[in-house]
Coordinates of C-alpha atoms and ligand atoms in Angstrom, one line a residue:
M1 CA -0.3 0.0 -0.1
D2 CA 1.5 3.5 -0.7
R3 CA 2.0 6.0 2.6
L4 CA 1.3 9.4 3.1
I5 CA 3.1 10.6 6.4
L6 CA 1.4 15.1 7.1
E7 CA 3.3 16.4 9.4
T8 CA 0.5 18.7 10.5
T9 CA 2.4 20.0 13.2
V10 CA 5.4 21.5 10.9
T11 CA 3.6 24.0 7.8
Q12 CA 5.9 25.3 4.6
G13 CA 4.9 28.5 3.3
H14 CA 1.6 30.1 2.6
I15 CA -0.8 29.1 -0.4
S16 CA -1.8 32.4 -1.5
K17 CA -5.3 32.5 -2.9
D18 CA -4.0 34.5 -6.0
I19 CA -2.1 30.9 -7.3
Q20 CA -5.8 30.0 -8.5
G21 CA -6.7 33.1 -9.9
H22 CA -7.6 33.9 -13.9
F23 CA -6.8 35.5 -16.6
S24 CA -9.2 37.4 -19.1
E25 CA -8.4 38.6 -22.3
H26 CA -9.9 40.0 -25.5
L27 CA -9.9 37.2 -27.9
G28 CA -12.0 35.3 -28.7
R29 CA -15.9 35.2 -27.1
C30 CA -14.0 35.3 -24.0
I31 CA -15.0 38.9 -23.1
Y32 CA -17.5 39.0 -25.5
G33 CA -20.3 37.0 -25.2
G34 CA -18.6 35.0 -22.1
V35 CA -18.4 37.6 -19.5
Y36 CA -20.4 40.7 -20.8
V37 CA -22.9 40.9 -23.3
G38 CA -23.9 44.1 -22.6
E39 CA -26.8 46.2 -20.5
N40 CA -29.0 45.5 -23.2
S41 CA -28.6 41.7 -23.8
D42 CA -32.0 39.2 -22.8
I43 CA -29.3 37.3 -21.4
P44 CA -29.5 38.1 -17.8
N45 CA -27.1 40.6 -16.6
V46 CA -25.9 42.6 -14.4
N47 CA -24.5 45.9 -15.5
G48 CA -24.2 43.6 -18.6
M49 CA -22.0 40.8 -16.7
R50 CA -23.9 37.9 -17.5
S51 CA -25.1 37.1 -13.9
D52 CA -24.9 33.3 -14.4
V53 CA -21.2 33.1 -15.0
V54 CA -20.8 35.6 -12.8
Q55 CA -22.1 33.6 -10.2
A56 CA -19.7 30.1 -11.2
L57 CA -17.0 32.3 -10.5
R58 CA -18.1 33.2 -7.0
D59 CA -18.9 29.8 -6.3
I60 CA -15.4 28.8 -7.1
R61 CA -14.4 31.8 -4.8
I62 CA -12.1 33.5 -7.6
P63 CA -9.3 35.2 -6.3
V64 CA -8.0 37.4 -9.2
L65 CA -8.7 38.1 -12.7
R66 CA -6.2 39.4 -15.1
W67 CA -6.7 41.6 -18.0
P68 CA -7.2 42.6 -21.1
G69 CA -4.5 39.9 -22.6
G70 CA -2.0 38.5 -23.6
C71 CA -1.1 40.0 -26.5
F72 CA -3.6 42.1 -26.9
A73 CA -2.4 44.0 -24.0
D74 CA 0.2 45.2 -26.0
E75 CA -2.0 47.0 -28.5
Y76 CA -4.3 47.7 -25.9
H77 CA -4.8 51.8 -25.7
W78 CA -6.6 51.8 -22.6
K79 CA -8.7 55.9 -23.0
D80 CA -10.0 53.7 -26.3
G81 CA -12.0 52.3 -23.6
I82 CA -13.6 54.7 -21.6
G83 CA -16.4 57.3 -21.9
P84 CA -20.1 57.1 -23.5
K85 CA -20.4 54.0 -25.5
N86 CA -21.1 55.1 -28.6
T87 CA -18.1 57.2 -28.7
R88 CA -15.1 55.2 -28.8
K89 CA -13.2 54.1 -30.8
K90 CA -13.0 51.0 -32.6
M91 CA -9.4 49.2 -33.4
V92 CA -8.7 46.1 -35.2
N93 CA -8.4 43.0 -32.9
T94 CA -4.5 41.8 -34.9
H95 CA -3.8 38.8 -32.6
W96 CA -7.4 37.2 -32.7
G97 CA -8.9 37.0 -35.9
G98 CA -8.6 40.6 -37.4
V99 CA -12.0 41.0 -35.5
T100 CA -13.3 44.5 -34.6
E101 CA -13.1 45.5 -31.1
D102 CA -15.9 48.3 -30.2
N103 CA -14.1 48.4 -26.8
S104 CA -17.6 48.3 -25.5
F105 CA -16.0 46.4 -22.2
G106 CA -13.0 48.7 -21.0
T107 CA -12.0 49.7 -17.8
H108 CA -14.7 51.3 -15.5
E109 CA -16.8 47.7 -17.1
F110 CA -13.2 45.6 -15.7
M111 CA -12.8 47.3 -12.4
E112 CA -17.3 46.7 -12.2
L113 CA -16.7 42.7 -12.7
C114 CA -14.4 42.1 -10.5
R115 CA -16.4 44.2 -7.7
Q116 CA -19.1 40.9 -9.7
L117 CA -16.8 38.9 -9.1
S118 CA -15.6 39.8 -5.5
C119 CA -12.0 39.9 -6.3
D120 CA -8.6 41.8 -7.6
A121 CA -7.5 43.2 -10.2
Y122 CA -5.1 42.9 -11.9
I123 CA -4.1 45.2 -15.3
S124 CA -1.6 44.6 -17.8
G125 CA 0.1 47.8 -19.1
N126 CA 1.1 47.7 -23.0
V127 CA 4.9 48.1 -23.3
G128 CA 4.8 47.5 -26.8
S129 CA 3.3 49.7 -28.6
G130 CA 2.2 52.2 -25.5
T131 CA 4.3 55.2 -23.8
V132 CA 5.1 55.8 -20.5
Q133 CA 3.4 58.1 -20.4
E134 CA 0.1 56.8 -21.0
M135 CA 0.7 54.0 -18.4
N136 CA 1.3 56.2 -15.9
E137 CA -2.2 57.8 -17.0
W138 CA -3.8 54.7 -16.6
V139 CA -2.5 54.3 -13.5
E140 CA -3.6 57.8 -12.7
Y141 CA -7.1 56.9 -13.8
L142 CA -7.2 54.2 -11.7
T143 CA -6.4 54.7 -8.3
F144 CA -6.5 58.5 -7.9
D145 CA -9.0 60.0 -5.4
G146 CA -7.7 63.4 -5.2
I147 CA -8.1 66.4 -7.6
S148 CA -5.7 65.5 -11.5
P149 CA -6.5 65.5 -14.7
M150 CA -7.0 62.1 -15.0
A151 CA -8.9 61.2 -11.8
D152 CA -10.4 64.6 -13.0
L153 CA -11.5 62.4 -16.4
R154 CA -12.5 59.3 -14.6
R155 CA -15.1 61.5 -12.3
A156 CA -16.1 62.5 -15.1
N157 CA -16.8 59.2 -16.6
G158 CA -19.2 58.8 -13.7
R159 CA -16.9 57.2 -10.3
E160 CA -16.3 59.5 -7.7
N161 CA -13.6 57.5 -5.8
G162 CA -10.1 55.7 -7.4
W163 CA -10.0 51.4 -7.1
K164 CA -7.9 49.4 -5.2
V165 CA -5.2 47.7 -8.2
K166 CA -3.4 44.5 -6.3
Y167 CA -1.0 43.9 -9.2
F168 CA -0.3 45.5 -12.6
G169 CA 1.8 43.8 -15.2
V170 CA 4.3 45.5 -17.4
G171 CA 3.9 44.7 -20.7
N172 CA 3.7 40.3 -22.1
E173 CA 5.7 38.7 -23.6
P174 CA 8.4 41.1 -24.7
W175 CA 10.1 38.1 -26.2
G176 CA 7.7 37.0 -28.3
C177 CA 4.7 39.0 -30.2
G178 CA 4.7 41.9 -27.3
G179 CA 7.1 43.9 -28.5
N180 CA 10.1 41.1 -30.2
M181 CA 12.4 42.7 -27.2
T182 CA 15.5 41.7 -26.1
A183 CA 16.0 40.6 -22.2
D184 CA 19.1 43.4 -22.2
Y185 CA 16.2 46.0 -23.2
Y186 CA 12.7 44.9 -21.5
T187 CA 14.8 44.8 -18.7
N188 CA 16.0 48.5 -19.3
E189 CA 12.2 49.5 -20.6
Y190 CA 10.8 47.9 -17.5
R191 CA 13.0 49.8 -15.1
R192 CA 12.0 53.3 -16.8
Y193 CA 8.1 52.0 -17.4
Q194 CA 7.9 50.8 -13.3
T195 CA 8.8 54.1 -12.1
Y196 CA 6.2 55.9 -13.3
I197 CA 3.9 53.2 -11.4
R198 CA 3.1 55.8 -9.0
Q199 CA 1.4 54.4 -5.5
Y200 CA -1.7 56.3 -4.9
R201 CA -3.0 54.6 -2.3
P202 CA -1.9 54.4 1.3
G203 CA -1.9 50.6 2.8
E204 CA -3.1 49.3 -1.4
K205 CA 0.5 48.8 -2.4
I206 CA 0.2 48.1 -6.4
L207 CA 2.5 45.1 -7.0
K208 CA 4.9 45.2 -10.1
I209 CA 4.8 42.0 -12.3
A210 CA 8.4 42.1 -15.1
A211 CA 7.3 39.7 -18.1
G212 CA 9.7 37.2 -17.6
P213 CA 9.9 33.3 -19.9
G214 CA 8.2 31.9 -21.5
T215 CA 10.4 28.3 -21.7
A216 CA 13.3 27.4 -20.3
D217 CA 15.2 30.7 -20.8
W218 CA 17.0 30.6 -17.3
R219 CA 18.5 33.7 -18.4
W220 CA 16.2 36.1 -19.1
T221 CA 14.8 35.9 -15.0
D222 CA 18.4 36.5 -14.9
T223 CA 18.9 39.8 -16.9
L224 CA 15.5 40.7 -14.5
M225 CA 16.6 39.9 -11.4
K226 CA 19.7 41.3 -11.2
S227 CA 19.3 44.8 -13.4
A228 CA 15.4 45.2 -11.7
G229 CA 14.7 42.5 -9.0
K230 CA 14.4 46.0 -6.6
M231 CA 12.0 47.1 -8.3
L232 CA 9.6 44.2 -8.9
D233 CA 7.1 42.4 -6.7
G234 CA 7.3 39.4 -9.5
V235 CA 8.2 38.2 -12.3
S236 CA 6.0 36.2 -14.0
L237 CA 5.9 32.5 -16.3
H238 CA 3.5 31.6 -19.0
Y239 CA 3.6 27.4 -19.9
Y240 CA 0.9 26.3 -22.2
T241 CA 0.2 21.6 -21.7
V242 CA 0.5 21.3 -25.8
P243 CA 1.1 17.4 -26.5
G244 CA 1.7 17.7 -29.9
T245 CA 3.8 20.2 -31.7
W246 CA 2.6 24.2 -31.8
E247 CA 1.1 23.2 -36.0
H248 CA -0.3 19.7 -35.0
K249 CA -0.8 20.4 -31.7
G250 CA -4.1 17.6 -31.3
S251 CA -7.9 17.5 -30.3
A252 CA -9.1 18.8 -27.6
L253 CA -11.5 15.2 -27.1
S254 CA -10.0 13.0 -29.3
F255 CA -6.4 12.3 -28.1
T256 CA -5.1 8.4 -27.9
R257 CA -4.1 6.8 -24.0
E258 CA -0.8 7.6 -26.0
D259 CA -1.7 11.3 -26.1
Y260 CA -2.9 11.9 -23.0
Y261 CA 0.0 10.6 -20.7
V262 CA 2.1 12.2 -23.3
T263 CA -0.2 15.5 -22.0
I264 CA 0.5 14.3 -18.3
R265 CA 4.1 14.3 -19.0
K266 CA 3.9 17.4 -20.7
A267 CA 2.2 19.2 -17.9
L268 CA 4.4 17.6 -15.2
E269 CA 6.9 19.9 -16.4
I270 CA 5.7 23.1 -15.6
E271 CA 7.3 22.0 -12.2
E272 CA 11.1 21.9 -13.5
L273 CA 10.7 25.0 -15.0
I274 CA 9.4 26.5 -11.3
R275 CA 12.4 24.8 -10.6
L276 CA 15.3 26.4 -12.6
N277 CA 13.7 29.7 -12.0
S278 CA 13.0 29.8 -8.2
A279 CA 17.4 29.1 -8.1
V280 CA 17.9 32.3 -10.4
M281 CA 15.7 34.0 -8.7
D282 CA 17.2 32.6 -4.8
L283 CA 20.3 34.6 -5.9
Y284 CA 19.4 37.6 -5.8
D285 CA 15.7 36.7 -3.1
P286 CA 16.9 33.9 -0.4
E287 CA 13.9 35.6 1.2
K288 CA 11.6 34.8 -0.8
R289 CA 10.0 38.7 -1.2
V290 CA 9.4 38.5 -4.9
G291 CA 7.0 36.1 -6.4
L292 CA 7.2 33.6 -9.7
I293 CA 4.5 34.7 -11.1
V294 CA 2.4 31.8 -13.1
D295 CA 0.4 34.5 -15.5
E296 CA -0.3 31.9 -18.2
W297 CA -0.9 28.1 -18.0
G298 CA -3.2 25.1 -19.5
T299 CA -4.1 22.9 -22.0
W300 CA -3.5 24.2 -25.8
F301 CA -5.1 22.2 -28.3
D302 CA -6.8 23.2 -31.5
V303 CA -9.0 25.0 -31.5
E304 CA -12.4 23.4 -32.2
E305 CA -13.3 22.1 -36.2
G306 CA -15.7 25.0 -37.9
T307 CA -14.6 27.4 -35.3
N308 CA -12.7 30.6 -35.9
P309 CA -8.8 29.2 -36.1
G310 CA -8.0 33.0 -34.3
F311 CA -11.1 32.5 -31.3
L312 CA -8.9 29.1 -28.9
Y313 CA -12.0 27.7 -29.0
Q314 CA -11.2 23.9 -27.2
Q315 CA -13.5 22.5 -25.6
N316 CA -12.6 20.9 -21.6
A317 CA -12.6 16.5 -20.8
M318 CA -11.4 15.1 -17.9
R319 CA -8.0 15.1 -19.1
D320 CA -7.5 19.1 -18.7
A321 CA -9.1 18.1 -15.5
M322 CA -6.4 16.0 -14.8
V323 CA -3.7 18.9 -15.9
A324 CA -5.6 21.6 -13.9
A325 CA -5.6 19.0 -10.4
L326 CA -1.7 18.5 -11.0
S327 CA -0.6 22.1 -12.0
L328 CA -2.5 23.2 -9.3
N329 CA -0.9 20.7 -6.6
I330 CA 2.7 22.3 -8.3
F331 CA 1.8 25.5 -7.0
N332 CA 0.9 24.8 -3.7
R333 CA 3.8 22.9 -3.2
H334 CA 6.2 25.9 -4.7
C335 CA 3.8 28.6 -3.1
D336 CA 7.0 30.4 -1.2
R337 CA 8.0 31.3 -4.7
V338 CA 4.4 31.2 -6.6
H339 CA 2.7 33.7 -5.3
M340 CA 0.3 33.9 -7.9
A341 CA -1.3 31.9 -10.7
N342 CA -4.2 32.6 -13.7
I343 CA -4.9 29.1 -15.7
A344 CA -5.7 31.2 -19.7
Q345 CA -7.9 31.3 -20.0
L346 CA -11.8 32.2 -18.2
V347 CA -14.4 31.6 -20.6
N348 CA -15.4 30.0 -23.7
V349 CA -10.9 30.5 -25.1
L350 CA -7.8 27.6 -24.1
Q351 CA -9.0 25.8 -21.4
S352 CA -11.9 27.2 -20.1
P353 CA -13.6 26.7 -16.8
I354 CA -16.8 27.9 -18.1
L355 CA -18.6 27.3 -21.8
T356 CA -21.1 30.1 -23.0
E357 CA -23.1 29.3 -26.1
G358 CA -25.9 32.4 -26.1
D359 CA -27.7 32.0 -23.0
R360 CA -26.5 28.8 -21.8
M361 CA -23.7 28.0 -20.0
V362 CA -21.7 25.4 -18.5
C363 CA -19.5 24.4 -16.1
T364 CA -16.2 22.4 -17.7
P365 CA -13.9 19.5 -15.5
T366 CA -11.6 21.8 -15.0
Y367 CA -13.8 24.6 -13.3
Y368 CA -15.1 21.4 -11.0
V369 CA -11.7 21.6 -10.0
F370 CA -11.1 24.7 -8.6
K371 CA -13.5 23.8 -6.8
L372 CA -12.6 20.7 -5.1
F373 CA -9.2 22.8 -4.3
R374 CA -10.8 26.4 -3.2
D375 CA -10.1 24.9 0.1
H376 CA -6.3 25.2 -0.3
Q377 CA -6.8 29.4 -1.0
E378 CA -5.3 31.5 2.0
N379 CA -4.3 28.4 4.5
E380 CA -0.1 27.2 5.3
L381 CA 1.3 24.5 3.4
L382 CA 1.6 21.5 5.7
A383 CA 5.3 19.0 5.0
S384 CA 4.5 15.6 4.0
F385 CA 6.1 13.0 2.4
L386 CA 4.7 10.5 -0.3
D387 CA 6.1 7.0 -0.6
A388 CA 4.4 5.5 -4.1
P389 CA 6.6 3.7 -7.1
E390 CA 6.0 5.6 -10.3
M391 CA 4.8 3.9 -12.7
E392 CA 5.4 2.8 -16.2
V393 CA 3.8 3.9 -19.1
C394 CA 3.4 4.3 -23.0
G395 CA 7.1 4.4 -21.9
M396 CA 7.2 7.0 -19.6
K397 CA 7.4 7.6 -15.9
L398 CA 5.0 9.6 -14.7
P399 CA 4.2 9.8 -10.5
S400 CA 0.9 7.1 -9.5
I401 CA 0.3 9.5 -7.5
Q402 CA 0.2 13.4 -6.3
H403 CA -0.7 15.5 -4.0
S404 CA -0.8 19.3 -1.7
A405 CA -1.7 19.2 1.8
S406 CA -2.4 22.8 4.0
I407 CA -3.8 23.4 7.2
A408 CA -6.3 26.3 7.2
K409 CA -6.6 28.7 10.7
D410 CA -9.3 26.4 12.2
G411 CA -7.1 23.7 12.0
T412 CA -8.6 21.8 9.2
V413 CA -6.3 19.7 7.8
H414 CA -6.7 19.8 3.2
V415 CA -5.4 17.1 0.4
T416 CA -5.9 16.6 -2.4
L417 CA -5.1 13.1 -4.6
V418 CA -4.8 12.7 -7.7
N419 CA -4.0 9.6 -9.6
P420 CA -3.9 9.8 -13.2
S421 CA -3.7 6.4 -14.0
L422 CA -6.6 5.1 -16.8
D423 CA -6.8 1.5 -15.6
E424 CA -5.2 1.9 -11.9
A425 CA -7.0 2.0 -8.3
R426 CA -4.4 2.9 -5.3
E427 CA -4.8 2.6 -2.1
L428 CA -3.4 4.6 0.1
E429 CA -2.9 5.2 3.9
I430 CA -2.6 8.3 4.8
A431 CA -0.6 9.0 8.2
T432 CA -2.2 11.8 10.1
R433 CA 1.2 12.2 13.2
D434 CA 0.1 13.9 15.8
R435 CA -4.1 14.4 15.3
M436 CA -6.9 11.3 14.9
P437 CA -8.7 12.3 12.4
E438 CA -12.0 12.9 14.0
Q439 CA -14.4 13.7 11.1
V440 CA -13.2 13.6 7.6
Q441 CA -15.4 14.5 4.5
G442 CA -14.9 14.1 0.9
E443 CA -14.9 15.0 -2.8
I444 CA -13.9 13.5 -6.4
L445 CA -14.2 14.1 -9.8
T446 CA -13.4 11.2 -11.7
G447 CA -14.7 9.6 -14.9
K448 CA -13.6 8.9 -18.6
M449 CA -9.9 10.6 -20.3
D450 CA -12.7 12.0 -23.2
D451 CA -15.6 12.9 -20.7
H452 CA -16.6 16.4 -21.0
N453 CA -19.9 18.7 -20.0
T454 CA -22.0 19.8 -23.4
F455 CA -24.4 22.3 -23.7
D456 CA -27.1 19.2 -24.1
R457 CA -25.3 17.5 -21.4
P458 CA -23.9 19.9 -18.7
S459 CA -23.6 17.4 -15.7
D460 CA -22.4 14.3 -16.9
V461 CA -18.7 15.0 -15.4
K462 CA -18.9 17.1 -12.2
D463 CA -17.6 16.8 -8.7
Q464 CA -19.5 13.8 -6.1
P465 CA -19.3 13.1 -2.4
F466 CA -16.2 10.8 -1.7
T467 CA -16.7 7.6 0.9
G468 CA -13.8 5.5 -0.4
F469 CA -11.9 6.1 2.7
A470 CA -12.4 5.0 6.7
V471 CA -10.2 5.7 9.7
A472 CA -7.6 3.7 10.1
Q473 CA -4.9 2.9 13.1
D474 CA -2.9 5.5 12.7
G475 CA -4.9 7.8 10.2
L476 CA -6.8 6.6 7.8
T477 CA -6.5 4.5 3.8
V478 CA -8.3 5.5 0.8
T479 CA -9.3 4.0 -2.4
L480 CA -8.4 6.0 -5.6
P481 CA -9.9 5.7 -8.1
P482 CA -8.7 5.3 -11.4
L483 CA -8.7 9.2 -13.3
S484 CA -9.8 10.7 -10.0
V485 CA -8.6 14.0 -8.5
V486 CA -9.8 14.0 -4.8
H487 CA -10.0 16.9 -2.3
L488 CA -9.8 15.2 1.8
A489 CA -11.0 18.0 4.7
I490 CA -10.0 16.1 7.6
R491 CA -10.7 17.6 11.2
Ligands
AHR501 O1 -3.5 32.7 -23.8 C1 -3.5 33.0 -25.4 C2 -2.0 34.2 -25.4 O2 -1.0 33.2 -25.1 C3 -1.6 35.2 -25.5 O3 -1.9 36.3 -25.2 C4 -0.5 35.5 -24.8 O4 0.6 36.2 -23.9 C5 0.0 33.6 -25.2 O5 1.3 33.6 -25.8

């Protein structure tokens, strides 16, 4: 039998709720049709935001939302998205399908969305094609309560007080779509732009995020940390799980067992990138003040047939749920350095927790993983030791069980366990050491690798109560069915 030892009195770092963050870009149907339908829509909404989507996201306690991109951020000029909607400038969304962007969802709408979601705002500023002045003025518009040109403009647009902005990103993927810069060039630009992100709100410091690498390019992180490490609060990291090549990524629903295991292997590779970047950051910031911000992660498959290739719409199956659970466990276990992560993307784009079609909405298997993980938010990571052999499948060695464990303020221990095997159940003994479990509650997400929800069958895959455990001599015994994610709350 496999064995997991939980040291319930030894903690190893704080699990920020922001590890369970999300990302929303002006891309395909993420914003328009996904979260925003406009005040005059027949789809139930509050100030234009879909009520069904807002409620679903509140239910998983969405902590933070990144906006407006992605690649879109470096072509976005925020002043085009304020003021009366009929006077807002229209633009071409060159990155994503060449469609017309009418700017009807702008700064006020995004902050209203965050208000309805009760989540924090993470704004991505434009370095690629924007000016320092533009970024400086956006921060003033967003956050300054006093008398100033931008605060007055905001008031003229109907908002008296500034908003709290928790994070501000200085550019996105500057090595690629964000301006094709070198590490040295971007680092200098970062130093200059961040100077003008003024702190106007006492007690509500804006945390500045520099754009980090999207590959194993540790030199990028090194250059940034060496020369700007004292001027930033986070360095971003982007990592997508692509089972095939970038040209032929593979289908979201039609895939083989081997494709499944390759996807799992590739998802797990994010841990190496986290280790590598953390090691570089440790050289300059051993106290781990600066966060590694995984602000884009998730699966990336070929777009669903018949949909606009620039819209990145893909279905979402149990395979995606496994990737989400493995990733969230990894982020938890590296919470001393990973201070935020944002899955790409919120609705209708890439690995979405939510899909919409007209007035219909469906929660994907990935959504239910977030539900199973939500009780880790703001807990302390527990020291734990797993003794379980690797499994050999399709010529690959993979973990047979993967986990993370945390303790909440009220003393409840939360464990999330993943069994990625398609065939084998695992018997696991959990030793809880200094405490005997008095009350245990569990939920499970399980199914076949391509199981998914559709608009006609929205509840085929969802979390269920889990009873596959028994209290044993020094803790619990648990049976994890094949292809399952389990959450246990142990009191
Ligand atoms: O999430 C889709 C795109 O992937 C983002 O716009 C970009 O930052 C990344 O390359």
